């Protein structure tokens, strides 16, 4: 809530070479008043900001020089040095822009000399031969052309050389980029240089065209040859799929710009470009220079992306304003949109989809520009009823639900521009009565409100037509929109639409009415429905209305607050609500809170004095409904002014509230309470600073602080007493045995107090310090919070103690106490209770920050520890180092014992606690600034070896085929032998009794594996294994397993932390090296083995977390060999999966165990801005395997592929990059569901489930087919066109088996999956128009599926049929279905057929009645009458088939 201070500007200071410095010294005068003295002073400054002020004095100084000074060698030398300084500065340095701006005002007499100097230095730049310096030269050329007269003049003087340099540099950079194929970091930088080069060339042509336009027309000049060379390079970039798409798209702009600049006559330019886009260009009609430069664009087929970027370049680079290109330009515009429509059905990549939507939006803007110029040629083509707008509408309806938010925004832009185009073609006609607009409005209103795109389009219609015409159709629209605000995904769209509507409505009413009565009508339309929701809506709906809609309506109409309060005050008298309902009181508090938070109430005191009585406020604080209490607390705590003084009443009520609300069981309520109280504390802190200043001035409060009714000192004392009382309440709540919710609330609030009121620094005064109220008893209370079993409580207590560092340091002055605490932490780190090791990690991290810790360690460690510097960072690093060494020594001893007896380790000293403490110590260490590098290196090497040893000890259990039961069925000899030793020690028996009861086994017991006939009754029920302290230890198989998988988990997290936080060695000469290349490779090999061979989910799931950190580091690593490791690992595992080697250790059960996690980590860490080549390779391989029906290699590869695909489709990090493979995955899942092998069917089912979620969204309601989890058939098949013929063919196959005449009908298993997809589709607003993806062919097959002998399939077929039948065809389809039912004279019929048909009639009739509300009564009644007549003819079925009676009441 505090005011954010403006960050000081950081400017890198400029420097000059020694020779220039000596030159300046030689010309500087004694008085320091000439230009040389000014520059000398400037370059001697070390602060860039100060140098800016010096540079601004150059031109005023030169203006005082007389004309004779032009020949002064001092000025000439200074101008030369200034030119050198300009070209030496980086592009983003503010000094460069300041210098250019200053020199733009250079007196005219010095321009010639200055231009000569800049030209000379620019020539030196162009002569650069170092490829990695080309970027700097390009930046300098770009800056010269950017509002800098001297720079532009120098570029024009050297235009031939500049063009030659750009041509040379782009060729060399492209070649260098190919050499570094695979090195993403270097390639990214080089492609960025290419992008800059293309942009500089474009800027050059655009800026120089005016003064030097004739240079582009001379085909024999060197400039022309360079232009042709650059055009050829841009064409090559445009067709190069290995470059970034930003480079390709910019090259498309450059190609069109260069053609436009060089082609003559310009009148034929639109025709030329049109022929290129339509692929109709004749080689003989194309100029020779263009053919030589752009042959690939003229004579060969080009990729869809190339055409797309050429369309973008055409729209961006040609002049569409004023219709200057005439009819040929209009024809080109129409050709472009047809090309774009064709590309929309071919493009699959999400990035190209995004480009396409932007280009279409740009096309609509260009069309509007031509129409506004008065052109009549396009009006017939762009009228709302013509082809192009209809196709645009189809695109909008298809993509307005697209997952990419930016693409959805473009559909809104297109729709708005579409309305604008139609308006321009109407030539002033009234749009409110226009058939196209009326039809558009009605079709949108008929759609269900769960469609997000509906809101944006309705908003555009409101802006174009006005809200009154929409309200005339349906006055309940505001209430309908408020009704859907219970769905969080729709809330932003609904609130935006409501805001557009009520603003438009108020403007309309205000302009139409002279009196003020219009305000009552506006309140009744827009405000009263809100109050109804606040008083009686569901919880989510009320919350979202308060958060999203109420602030908007109050900000637009603050005077409406009095109307709200008046209505709610009257309602409050009749009912205050209950624990389940907020009532009018809750609505009143919500309105007042929102009004105050947005500045519509000056203070809470004003609220209860002028609007509501204080009794209502206190009633709200003790209300049964938690949200009413929260809103009332928000009224007291929130304010739009951070310095508003907190009144005495507010403090009393807040204190009263805290006393009774710390134990809230709702996490959301707890978070809100803590957040609101923190805002209150910030107000106290901010206002106290104002009060201190007022007290120092001894003046009365000004109008801004008029709420101060006492002297500042009195208010400050009240603040202090209030904060002290609050802290007393909080510490009293932290009694032993207090609940988690109480501790969480108390510790969070105390943490906010410590954060808002830190220990004062310097002369800053603070009204309260928490450290002053902390004594030994309270400190002990905080320490006891570490014993909680909830880690969140431990975290909050630790963070609070860190904020109270001065108190902590005072508490640990006693070395004996420090020693006891350290020993306790070490003992807890080896406890068999997992939460104890978490406690140990917090204790150790607390002790690490104490300067006295090494003295404690030296008493128990034989190694002599030296004290370092007293700085906090030095103490932290030194103590962390010695604590980790201590933990490693203990861990090494325990691993040695575990190698002899894993049973003893599991029961007495599980090793995962030590590793966990080491990991936590590393995580809190600032590893970017370590000073003891020489000590860290050997320690890390030793730590890695210990980690591998520990993993080796526990791996046989984790990697066994049945880790939960330890049944030795592994075929690998090494693993089996090690597991056998463990089994010998644990001695499991063939009875479930072993896993239900604890056995105490003796260390000296032996077990003969061949003696399996021993009776269970002879098993010793009590024996003992002795730990390090000679105590008997209970152990079960579950304890052994827990020890093993937790140890493996902690090792993986430790290795992931080391890889993520420690710098990777870039080369042998680096001094700050912690991990070598070989060590990183070993860590990667460890993760590979662990993830691919572990069977226990707890182990490989958390190993995945560590492996992700490693892969992210490798993808950012500058070392090429490390950077290529993920690709090598990926190809290796794919080959192993395809090989189906019987000796492979890959797990074929447990959903392929860690294999999907391994591949997920390798793919998800691939840079998102790259071309995602690894993902493409992997998906092609996996889908090929999943679709494979080759039994020669077994079904294991297919099962692996299906399981991996499922994991990849579920991974949200892959985003839209995975969408192009949905069709292939769906094919594999549907075909795999028909496999005779159970494992394939099982994996296919899981894959299909993940695909349904990926395509239709996460199911959030109880409804099996939620409205929010559906998609129009047009959108579905437009996004996945490959599924159209596949689903149609599969459905045909399924439908042909329904009426099988064999004894047992062929229950085709694929029917269920097919209908599961089809029932999630719904009609599109464009249904009925021509489309290549017609839904009509599906209809007869879906109808046949309704005859299935399986009830569930018949029901799904009935639901799936609805979206495939257009509204105007439903009556005829109903009649046809009813007529297909058997007549009373028929002798043979099937009941499944009858039931399935009636189900279809039921669902179609239900949809027809719902969607035909706005049709004329005559049509509706006539069609319904026809259906009724057909139904009456089949009434005889109701007499003989009782199950069908339920359908007829609908008619």
PDB file of N, CA and C in Angstrom, residues 650-719:
ATOM      1  N   UNK A 650     -12.284   1.984  14.744  1.00  0.00           N
ATOM      2  CA  UNK A 650     -11.769   0.943  13.846  1.00  0.00           C
ATOM      3  C   UNK A 650     -10.816   0.012  14.572  1.00  0.00           C
ATOM      4  N   UNK A 651      -9.922   0.562  15.359  1.00  0.00           N
ATOM      5  CA  UNK A 651      -8.962  -0.273  16.085  1.00  0.00           C
ATOM      6  C   UNK A 651      -9.665  -1.165  17.100  1.00  0.00           C
ATOM      7  N   UNK A 652     -10.666  -0.625  17.797  1.00  0.00           N
ATOM      8  CA  UNK A 652     -11.383  -1.429  18.776  1.00  0.00           C
ATOM      9  C   UNK A 652     -12.108  -2.582  18.112  1.00  0.00           C
ATOM     10  N   UNK A 653     -12.751  -2.301  16.974  1.00  0.00           N
ATOM     11  CA  UNK A 653     -13.500  -3.355  16.302  1.00  0.00           C
ATOM     12  C   UNK A 653     -12.577  -4.397  15.675  1.00  0.00           C
ATOM     13  N   UNK A 654     -11.447  -3.977  15.154  1.00  0.00           N
ATOM     14  CA  UNK A 654     -10.493  -4.936  14.589  1.00  0.00           C
ATOM     15  C   UNK A 654      -9.948  -5.837  15.683  1.00  0.00           C
ATOM     16  N   UNK A 655      -9.639  -5.276  16.822  1.00  0.00           N
ATOM     17  CA  UNK A 655      -9.143  -6.075  17.947  1.00  0.00           C
ATOM     18  C   UNK A 655     -10.207  -7.079  18.382  1.00  0.00           C
ATOM     19  N   UNK A 656     -11.445  -6.637  18.415  1.00  0.00           N
ATOM     20  CA  UNK A 656     -12.550  -7.529  18.756  1.00  0.00           C
ATOM     21  C   UNK A 656     -12.679  -8.648  17.725  1.00  0.00           C
ATOM     22  N   UNK A 657     -12.500  -8.311  16.456  1.00  0.00           N
ATOM     23  CA  UNK A 657     -12.607  -9.310  15.391  1.00  0.00           C
ATOM     24  C   UNK A 657     -11.503 -10.361  15.505  1.00  0.00           C
ATOM     25  N   UNK A 658     -10.266  -9.923  15.742  1.00  0.00           N
ATOM     26  CA  UNK A 658      -9.132 -10.855  15.800  1.00  0.00           C
ATOM     27  C   UNK A 658      -9.330 -11.883  16.905  1.00  0.00           C
ATOM     28  N   UNK A 659      -9.872 -11.464  18.023  1.00  0.00           N
ATOM     29  CA  UNK A 659     -10.013 -12.349  19.178  1.00  0.00           C
ATOM     30  C   UNK A 659     -10.813 -13.601  18.836  1.00  0.00           C
ATOM     31  N   UNK A 660     -11.817 -13.473  17.968  1.00  0.00           N
ATOM     32  CA  UNK A 660     -12.750 -14.575  17.748  1.00  0.00           C
ATOM     33  C   UNK A 660     -12.651 -15.196  16.353  1.00  0.00           C
ATOM     34  N   UNK A 661     -11.676 -14.815  15.558  1.00  0.00           N
ATOM     35  CA  UNK A 661     -11.639 -15.318  14.181  1.00  0.00           C
ATOM     36  C   UNK A 661     -10.305 -15.925  13.771  1.00  0.00           C
ATOM     37  N   UNK A 662      -9.428 -16.198  14.715  1.00  0.00           N
ATOM     38  CA  UNK A 662      -8.146 -16.800  14.350  1.00  0.00           C
ATOM     39  C   UNK A 662      -8.289 -18.272  13.982  1.00  0.00           C
ATOM     40  N   UNK A 663      -9.330 -18.921  14.481  1.00  0.00           N
ATOM     41  CA  UNK A 663      -9.454 -20.371  14.296  1.00  0.00           C
ATOM     42  C   UNK A 663     -10.366 -20.728  13.133  1.00  0.00           C
ATOM     43  N   UNK A 664     -10.434 -19.881  12.112  1.00  0.00           N
ATOM     44  CA  UNK A 664     -11.278 -20.175  10.952  1.00  0.00           C
ATOM     45  C   UNK A 664     -10.773 -21.422  10.233  1.00  0.00           C
ATOM     46  N   UNK A 665     -11.684 -22.310   9.900  1.00  0.00           N
ATOM     47  CA  UNK A 665     -11.302 -23.571   9.269  1.00  0.00           C
ATOM     48  C   UNK A 665     -11.157 -23.455   7.762  1.00  0.00           C
ATOM     49  N   UNK A 666     -11.590 -22.347   7.209  1.00  0.00           N
ATOM     50  CA  UNK A 666     -11.513 -22.176   5.751  1.00  0.00           C
ATOM     51  C   UNK A 666     -10.184 -21.530   5.379  1.00  0.00           C
ATOM     52  N   UNK A 667      -9.370 -22.175   4.520  1.00  0.00           N
ATOM     53  CA  UNK A 667      -8.092 -21.558   4.109  1.00  0.00           C
ATOM     54  C   UNK A 667      -8.287 -20.224   3.409  1.00  0.00           C
ATOM     55  N   UNK A 668      -9.339 -20.123   2.595  1.00  0.00           N
ATOM     56  CA  UNK A 668      -9.588 -18.870   1.895  1.00  0.00           C
ATOM     57  C   UNK A 668      -9.906 -17.736   2.846  1.00  0.00           C
ATOM     58  N   UNK A 669     -10.698 -18.023   3.875  1.00  0.00           N
ATOM     59  CA  UNK A 669     -11.038 -16.991   4.867  1.00  0.00           C
ATOM     60  C   UNK A 669      -9.795 -16.567   5.635  1.00  0.00           C
ATOM     61  N   UNK A 670      -8.965 -17.544   6.002  1.00  0.00           N
ATOM     62  CA  UNK A 670      -7.732 -17.200   6.723  1.00  0.00           C
ATOM     63  C   UNK A 670      -6.845 -16.285   5.889  1.00  0.00           C
ATOM     64  N   UNK A 671      -6.708 -16.610   4.606  1.00  0.00           N
ATOM     65  CA  UNK A 671      -5.871 -15.784   3.736  1.00  0.00           C
ATOM     66  C   UNK A 671      -6.421 -14.365   3.632  1.00  0.00           C
ATOM     67  N   UNK A 672      -7.743 -14.237   3.531  1.00  0.00           N
ATOM     68  CA  UNK A 672      -8.330 -12.906   3.423  1.00  0.00           C
ATOM     69  C   UNK A 672      -8.150 -12.105   4.709  1.00  0.00           C
ATOM     70  N   UNK A 673      -8.320 -12.759   5.846  1.00  0.00           N
ATOM     71  CA  UNK A 673      -8.138 -12.060   7.125  1.00  0.00           C
ATOM     72  C   UNK A 673      -6.712 -11.533   7.236  1.00  0.00           C
ATOM     73  N   UNK A 674      -5.747 -12.388   6.944  1.00  0.00           N
ATOM     74  CA  UNK A 674      -4.337 -11.982   7.055  1.00  0.00           C
ATOM     75  C   UNK A 674      -4.007 -10.865   6.070  1.00  0.00           C
ATOM     76  N   UNK A 675      -4.544 -10.949   4.869  1.00  0.00           N
ATOM     77  CA  UNK A 675      -4.276  -9.916   3.869  1.00  0.00           C
ATOM     78  C   UNK A 675      -4.864  -8.579   4.278  1.00  0.00           C
ATOM     79  N   UNK A 676      -6.096  -8.587   4.787  1.00  0.00           N
ATOM     80  CA  UNK A 676      -6.746  -7.337   5.189  1.00  0.00           C
ATOM     81  C   UNK A 676      -6.040  -6.705   6.377  1.00  0.00           C
ATOM     82  N   UNK A 677      -5.623  -7.541   7.327  1.00  0.00           N
ATOM     83  CA  UNK A 677      -4.924  -6.984   8.487  1.00  0.00           C
ATOM     84  C   UNK A 677      -3.575  -6.403   8.081  1.00  0.00           C
ATOM     85  N   UNK A 678      -2.918  -7.002   7.109  1.00  0.00           N
ATOM     86  CA  UNK A 678      -1.658  -6.440   6.639  1.00  0.00           C
ATOM     87  C   UNK A 678      -1.886  -5.070   6.012  1.00  0.00           C
ATOM     88  N   UNK A 679      -2.998  -4.917   5.282  1.00  0.00           N
ATOM     89  CA  UNK A 679      -3.325  -3.602   4.724  1.00  0.00           C
ATOM     90  C   UNK A 679      -3.551  -2.585   5.832  1.00  0.00           C
ATOM     91  N   UNK A 680      -4.200  -3.024   6.914  1.00  0.00           N
ATOM     92  CA  UNK A 680      -4.420  -2.116   8.038  1.00  0.00           C
ATOM     93  C   UNK A 680      -3.086  -1.711   8.671  1.00  0.00           C
ATOM     94  N   UNK A 681      -2.189  -2.678   8.850  1.00  0.00           N
ATOM     95  CA  UNK A 681      -0.885  -2.359   9.434  1.00  0.00           C
ATOM     96  C   UNK A 681      -0.115  -1.383   8.548  1.00  0.00           C
ATOM     97  N   UNK A 682      -0.221  -1.563   7.261  1.00  0.00           N
ATOM     98  CA  UNK A 682       0.454  -0.630   6.341  1.00  0.00           C
ATOM     99  C   UNK A 682      -0.128   0.778   6.478  1.00  0.00           C
ATOM    100  N   UNK A 683      -1.439   0.865   6.639  1.00  0.00           N
ATOM    101  CA  UNK A 683      -2.040   2.178   6.852  1.00  0.00           C
ATOM    102  C   UNK A 683      -1.525   2.817   8.137  1.00  0.00           C
ATOM    103  N   UNK A 684      -1.413   2.004   9.185  1.00  0.00           N
ATOM    104  CA  UNK A 684      -0.906   2.530  10.456  1.00  0.00           C
ATOM    105  C   UNK A 684       0.520   3.029  10.285  1.00  0.00           C
ATOM    106  N   UNK A 685       1.343   2.256   9.605  1.00  0.00           N
ATOM    107  CA  UNK A 685       2.737   2.651   9.409  1.00  0.00           C
ATOM    108  C   UNK A 685       2.844   3.911   8.556  1.00  0.00           C
ATOM    109  N   UNK A 686       2.108   3.944   7.433  1.00  0.00           N
ATOM    110  CA  UNK A 686       2.188   5.106   6.543  1.00  0.00           C
ATOM    111  C   UNK A 686       1.629   6.360   7.221  1.00  0.00           C
ATOM    112  N   UNK A 687       0.475   6.225   7.871  1.00  0.00           N
ATOM    113  CA  UNK A 687      -0.114   7.409   8.510  1.00  0.00           C
ATOM    114  C   UNK A 687       0.712   7.863   9.708  1.00  0.00           C
ATOM    115  N   UNK A 688       1.399   6.926  10.372  1.00  0.00           N
ATOM    116  CA  UNK A 688       2.242   7.325  11.516  1.00  0.00           C
ATOM    117  C   UNK A 688       3.389   8.219  11.060  1.00  0.00           C
ATOM    118  N   UNK A 689       3.901   7.977   9.843  1.00  0.00           N
ATOM    119  CA  UNK A 689       4.972   8.838   9.346  1.00  0.00           C
ATOM    120  C   UNK A 689       4.463  10.261   9.125  1.00  0.00           C
ATOM    121  N   UNK A 690       3.223  10.367   8.644  1.00  0.00           N
ATOM    122  CA  UNK A 690       2.619  11.693   8.494  1.00  0.00           C
ATOM    123  C   UNK A 690       2.429  12.343   9.851  1.00  0.00           C
ATOM    124  N   UNK A 691       2.000  11.537  10.828  1.00  0.00           N
ATOM    125  CA  UNK A 691       1.776  12.084  12.175  1.00  0.00           C
ATOM    126  C   UNK A 691       3.082  12.545  12.812  1.00  0.00           C
ATOM    127  N   UNK A 692       4.154  11.808  12.599  1.00  0.00           N
ATOM    128  CA  UNK A 692       5.455  12.222  13.138  1.00  0.00           C
ATOM    129  C   UNK A 692       5.875  13.569  12.548  1.00  0.00           C
ATOM    130  N   UNK A 693       5.635  13.724  11.238  1.00  0.00           N
ATOM    131  CA  UNK A 693       5.996  15.007  10.617  1.00  0.00           C
ATOM    132  C   UNK A 693       5.137  16.137  11.158  1.00  0.00           C
ATOM    133  N   UNK A 694       3.848  15.862  11.374  1.00  0.00           N
ATOM    134  CA  UNK A 694       2.978  16.884  11.935  1.00  0.00           C
ATOM    135  C   UNK A 694       3.398  17.251  13.354  1.00  0.00           C
ATOM    136  N   UNK A 695       3.801  16.246  14.091  1.00  0.00           N
ATOM    137  CA  UNK A 695       4.228  16.512  15.474  1.00  0.00           C
ATOM    138  C   UNK A 695       5.496  17.344  15.498  1.00  0.00           C
ATOM    139  N   UNK A 696       6.389  17.068  14.543  1.00  0.00           N
ATOM    140  CA  UNK A 696       7.630  17.848  14.491  1.00  0.00           C
ATOM    141  C   UNK A 696       7.350  19.295  14.109  1.00  0.00           C
ATOM    142  N   UNK A 697       6.383  19.512  13.225  1.00  0.00           N
ATOM    143  CA  UNK A 697       6.081  20.878  12.805  1.00  0.00           C
ATOM    144  C   UNK A 697       5.225  21.621  13.826  1.00  0.00           C
ATOM    145  N   UNK A 698       4.605  20.882  14.755  1.00  0.00           N
ATOM    146  CA  UNK A 698       3.736  21.487  15.765  1.00  0.00           C
ATOM    147  C   UNK A 698       2.621  22.296  15.121  1.00  0.00           C
ATOM    148  N   UNK A 699       2.067  21.738  14.028  1.00  0.00           N
ATOM    149  CA  UNK A 699       1.011  22.445  13.318  1.00  0.00           C
ATOM    150  C   UNK A 699      -0.257  21.621  13.352  1.00  0.00           C
ATOM    151  N   UNK A 700      -1.367  22.252  13.077  1.00  0.00           N
ATOM    152  CA  UNK A 700      -2.641  21.555  13.046  1.00  0.00           C
ATOM    153  C   UNK A 700      -2.765  20.758  11.773  1.00  0.00           C
ATOM    154  N   UNK A 701      -3.558  19.698  11.786  1.00  0.00           N
ATOM    155  CA  UNK A 701      -3.705  18.870  10.588  1.00  0.00           C
ATOM    156  C   UNK A 701      -4.340  19.653   9.455  1.00  0.00           C
ATOM    157  N   UNK A 702      -3.870  19.354   8.232  1.00  0.00           N
ATOM    158  CA  UNK A 702      -4.454  20.000   7.062  1.00  0.00           C
ATOM    159  C   UNK A 702      -5.708  19.251   6.647  1.00  0.00           C
ATOM    160  N   UNK A 703      -6.290  19.747   5.575  1.00  0.00           N
ATOM    161  CA  UNK A 703      -7.560  19.171   5.129  1.00  0.00           C
ATOM    162  C   UNK A 703      -7.429  17.716   4.710  1.00  0.00           C
ATOM    163  N   UNK A 704      -6.245  17.357   4.228  1.00  0.00           N
ATOM    164  CA  UNK A 704      -6.056  15.967   3.767  1.00  0.00           C
ATOM    165  C   UNK A 704      -6.141  14.997   4.928  1.00  0.00           C
ATOM    166  N   UNK A 705      -5.754  15.449   6.109  1.00  0.00           N
ATOM    167  CA  UNK A 705      -5.773  14.588   7.276  1.00  0.00           C
ATOM    168  C   UNK A 705      -6.807  15.103   8.270  1.00  0.00           C
ATOM    169  N   UNK A 706      -7.906  15.515   7.761  1.00  0.00           N
ATOM    170  CA  UNK A 706      -8.930  16.086   8.608  1.00  0.00           C
ATOM    171  C   UNK A 706      -9.551  15.089   9.559  1.00  0.00           C
ATOM    172  N   UNK A 707      -9.307  13.807   9.354  1.00  0.00           N
ATOM    173  CA  UNK A 707      -9.881  12.813  10.248  1.00  0.00           C
ATOM    174  C   UNK A 707      -9.135  12.718  11.568  1.00  0.00           C
ATOM    175  N   UNK A 708      -8.007  13.429  11.699  1.00  0.00           N
ATOM    176  CA  UNK A 708      -7.250  13.407  12.954  1.00  0.00           C
ATOM    177  C   UNK A 708      -7.958  14.331  13.937  1.00  0.00           C
ATOM    178  N   UNK A 709      -8.547  13.768  14.970  1.00  0.00           N
ATOM    179  CA  UNK A 709      -9.322  14.579  15.891  1.00  0.00           C
ATOM    180  C   UNK A 709      -8.549  14.888  17.168  1.00  0.00           C
ATOM    181  N   UNK A 710      -7.465  14.175  17.408  1.00  0.00           N
ATOM    182  CA  UNK A 710      -6.641  14.469  18.567  1.00  0.00           C
ATOM    183  C   UNK A 710      -5.290  14.951  18.097  1.00  0.00           C
ATOM    184  N   UNK A 711      -4.435  15.225  19.056  1.00  0.00           N
ATOM    185  CA  UNK A 711      -3.072  15.589  18.746  1.00  0.00           C
ATOM    186  C   UNK A 711      -2.355  14.374  18.170  1.00  0.00           C
ATOM    187  N   UNK A 712      -1.363  14.590  17.310  1.00  0.00           N
ATOM    188  CA  UNK A 712      -0.648  13.444  16.722  1.00  0.00           C
ATOM    189  C   UNK A 712      -0.072  12.503  17.765  1.00  0.00           C
ATOM    190  N   UNK A 713       0.451  13.027  18.841  1.00  0.00           N
ATOM    191  CA  UNK A 713       1.063  12.171  19.859  1.00  0.00           C
ATOM    192  C   UNK A 713       0.046  11.219  20.475  1.00  0.00           C
ATOM    193  N   UNK A 714      -1.214  11.684  20.628  1.00  0.00           N
ATOM    194  CA  UNK A 714      -2.253  10.824  21.187  1.00  0.00           C
ATOM    195  C   UNK A 714      -2.563   9.671  20.230  1.00  0.00           C
ATOM    196  N   UNK A 715      -2.705   9.999  18.958  1.00  0.00           N
ATOM    197  CA  UNK A 715      -2.978   8.961  17.963  1.00  0.00           C
ATOM    198  C   UNK A 715      -1.824   7.977  17.864  1.00  0.00           C
ATOM    199  N   UNK A 716      -0.587   8.454  17.923  1.00  0.00           N
ATOM    200  CA  UNK A 716       0.575   7.567  17.862  1.00  0.00           C
ATOM    201  C   UNK A 716       0.595   6.611  19.054  1.00  0.00           C
ATOM    202  N   UNK A 717       0.243   7.095  20.221  1.00  0.00           N
ATOM    203  CA  UNK A 717       0.196   6.238  21.396  1.00  0.00           C
ATOM    204  C   UNK A 717      -0.911   5.190  21.255  1.00  0.00           C
ATOM    205  N   UNK A 718      -2.038   5.603  20.679  1.00  0.00           N
ATOM    206  CA  UNK A 718      -3.117   4.646  20.437  1.00  0.00           C
ATOM    207  C   UNK A 718      -2.668   3.565  19.454  1.00  0.00           C
ATOM    208  N   UNK A 719      -1.930   3.981  18.429  1.00  0.00           N
ATOM    209  CA  UNK A 719      -1.372   2.994  17.495  1.00  0.00           C
ATOM    210  C   UNK A 719      -0.509   1.974  18.231  1.00  0.00           C
TER     211      UNK A 719
END
